[in-house]
Each structure stands twice: as structure tokens, then as C-alpha cells.
Amino acid sequence: MILGIETSCDETAAALVTPEGEIRSNVVSSQAALHARYGGVVPEVASRRHLELVGPAIREALAAGRATLDDVGTVAVTQGPGLVGALLVGLSAAKALAWARGLPLAPVDHLQGHVASLYLGPDPLEPPFLCLLASGGHTLLLDVQGHDGYRVLGSSLDDAAGEAFDKGARLLGLGYPGGAAIDAAAREGDPEAFAFPVARVGGHDFSFSGVKTALLYAVRELGDGAAARQADLAASYQRAIVRALVRGTTAAVERTGHDTVAVVGGVAANSELRAALPDATAPPLALCTDNAAMIGSAARYVEAIPSPRYLALDAYASAA
Ligand code: KG4
Ligand code: ZN
């Protein structure tokens, strides 16, 4: 089996995946509560917490999968992009474990991991397809032709969609992490109450920094009345972001002629986005936000590095 490890941001995760793509265990320990008081992820705090949690997460993944290290044939780990200190904790744990057991190590790109969340059983998606990857750190439109990669058609020129959700939630007093909180608040609100335009940029790119400013001005204008309009503001804000994502995805489908469309990443958990793209394939909610099963899945299509050559591997902070 493949033991996947993911520590790129504020989730410490470990999972067991079979070479066929069946999930045997999927342990995610979220640090969200730890970072909530700061209104966002504090990198140094995240690294220290990963250090405490990575061992227990691996042990729990083995126990939940009724397995021992004897059942592990490959160790897979997120190499980047992400917070470099956080990544280094997972990478070091993976190296130590693989080296101690003489196992090969598969370095996995986090974005490829999100795409590979679609390749897990029981109903894996087969390339080719068009993929919208929307997370806290990235918003990308991808042309996926094979299991081991993709071509980037467009991306956000500024904030990622998830970042827009998180910053909006902060403005609305909904706390961190914001996406799920806006999603919940929006259910009680009127999405047409406020017009929050999302800038159209050229090609297949996105821009989400303007919509956040529009929300800021609306909240300022309402002053003390903003709290009473929280649901309407959340619903209208969510509508604007979802519209932009759907518009971009539809345009990319038209250009590429793909019959199959998929949505991955934390924002793929959004109920309005899922409803707005009814024909798109989206992973189950637990596989949209960061997890290690998707890292194990991506590792199936990566050439693992034999022991001990991977000891020199380094983490990388930004997308290549
Ligand atoms: O993929 P992910 O877990 O981490 C990154 O790789 O960035 O994505 C996290 C992002 C956060 O910005 C979070 O607010 C957003 O996904 N998110 C959502 C929802 N659940 C999580 N955004 C909108 N609606 C949701 N239900
Ligand atoms: Zn992610």
C-alpha cells in the first residue's frame, strides 16, 4: 500500500491508499481552531503543530487501515507548493520513515494531488477532462489529458477563490476558515440583494481581489446595519464568486471541447458551485479540502525515488 502524508498548509494528514486507488484510511487533523484567533494561518504556528501531529496522524492512519508499516510499499508526500516550513515537517517525516524501512519515496505536487482526488475509487474519473481547481491558494483551469499531469489554461491573477471566501468571511465577522461559514450563512440570505461584480480579465484567467473590495465598501456603507444583513451579504458575495468560476469554466469547456468537466479543491465543497455545475464531477466533500488520500492517489502516477536517493529532496513553496 501507499502511505500518503500531507502537511502543506494547516491540515496534518495521513492516509493509506492501495495501488488500485482504494482508500483504506484517511486521517485529517485540522489546525483551523488553532489559527482562528489570528484570522488566518500563521506559518510558524502551523509548522510547530505539524511536528506534534504528524507522528500520531501516521499511526492513526495505519491503525484505521488495520495495517502496519510492513504493509507499506511506498511513502508518498507533498513536496510543494505550500508553506515551506509546514511542507518540511511532512517531507522530513516521510524521508525518515522511508529510509528506516528501505522504502521508495514518491514526491507529490499538491495541485496534482487535488486533481488525483478524482482518481480514487469506487468511481474514478478517467482523463481527458477539463478541471477547475479552486482552493485557498490557487484557482486554475486545467486541461487534463493524462493521469500524471495537466496543461494550465488560466489562473487567478490575484487572490484565489478560497482566499476571497476567507477574506469575505472575515469582513462579515464569520471567522476562519471562511468558505464553509459563508456557504452556511448564504443559505439564509438573498443572493440578489447586493450586486458584487467580478472583474472580467482576458483569456481564461480570473481576478477576485475586486469583489472583496466591493464587499468591504458595502459593509462600510451599512455600518451598524451590516450585522442584520449578514446572510444577504454572504449570499450575494458567494453568488458573485460562483458566477465567475462558472463563467470561466464554461468558456474553457467551449474552447477545448471537453465533454467531461470536474471541480476539485476546497472550494469544490461549496454547495452553490456544485449546484451551478450539475454535470461536473466533484470529489466527495472530505476529498475536496486538503487530505492525504489524494496525495497517495497522485503517487500512483509518479516515479518513486529509490532509497536513499530522496534524502536530498527539498520542499518548494510556489507552483513551478
Ligand atoms: O484545498 P484546500 O483545503 O487548501 C488549499 O490547498 O488551499 O482549500 C481550502 C479553501 C479555503 O479557502 C476554504 O475557505 C475553502 O477552501 N472552502 C470553501 C468551502 N469549504 C472550504 N469555500 C467555499 N465553500 C465551501 N463550502
Ligand atoms: Zn489544497
GROMACS .gro file of C-alpha atoms and ligand atoms in nm, residues 6 8 110-111 114 133 135-137 265-266 288-291 294, ligand 2:
model
   17
    6GLU     CA    1   0.021   1.593   0.358
    8SER     CA    2   0.134   2.185   0.310
  110HIS     CA    3  -0.009   1.938  -0.408
  111LEU     CA    4  -0.207   2.064  -0.710
  114HIS     CA    5  -0.610   1.775  -0.583
  133LEU     CA    6  -0.910   2.362  -0.933
  135SER     CA    7  -0.862   2.616  -0.330
  136GLY     CA    8  -0.735   2.856  -0.068
  137GLY     CA    9  -0.410   2.905  -0.255
  265GLY     CA   10  -1.004   2.175  -0.420
  266GLY     CA   11  -1.157   2.321  -0.105
  288CYS     CA   12  -1.218   1.843  -0.168
  289THR     CA   13  -1.032   2.004   0.120
  290ASP     CA   14  -0.674   1.906   0.194
  291ASN     CA   15  -0.619   1.537   0.270
  294MET     CA   16  -0.531   1.247  -0.278
  322ZN      ZN   17  -0.509   2.212  -0.116
   0.00000   0.00000   0.00000
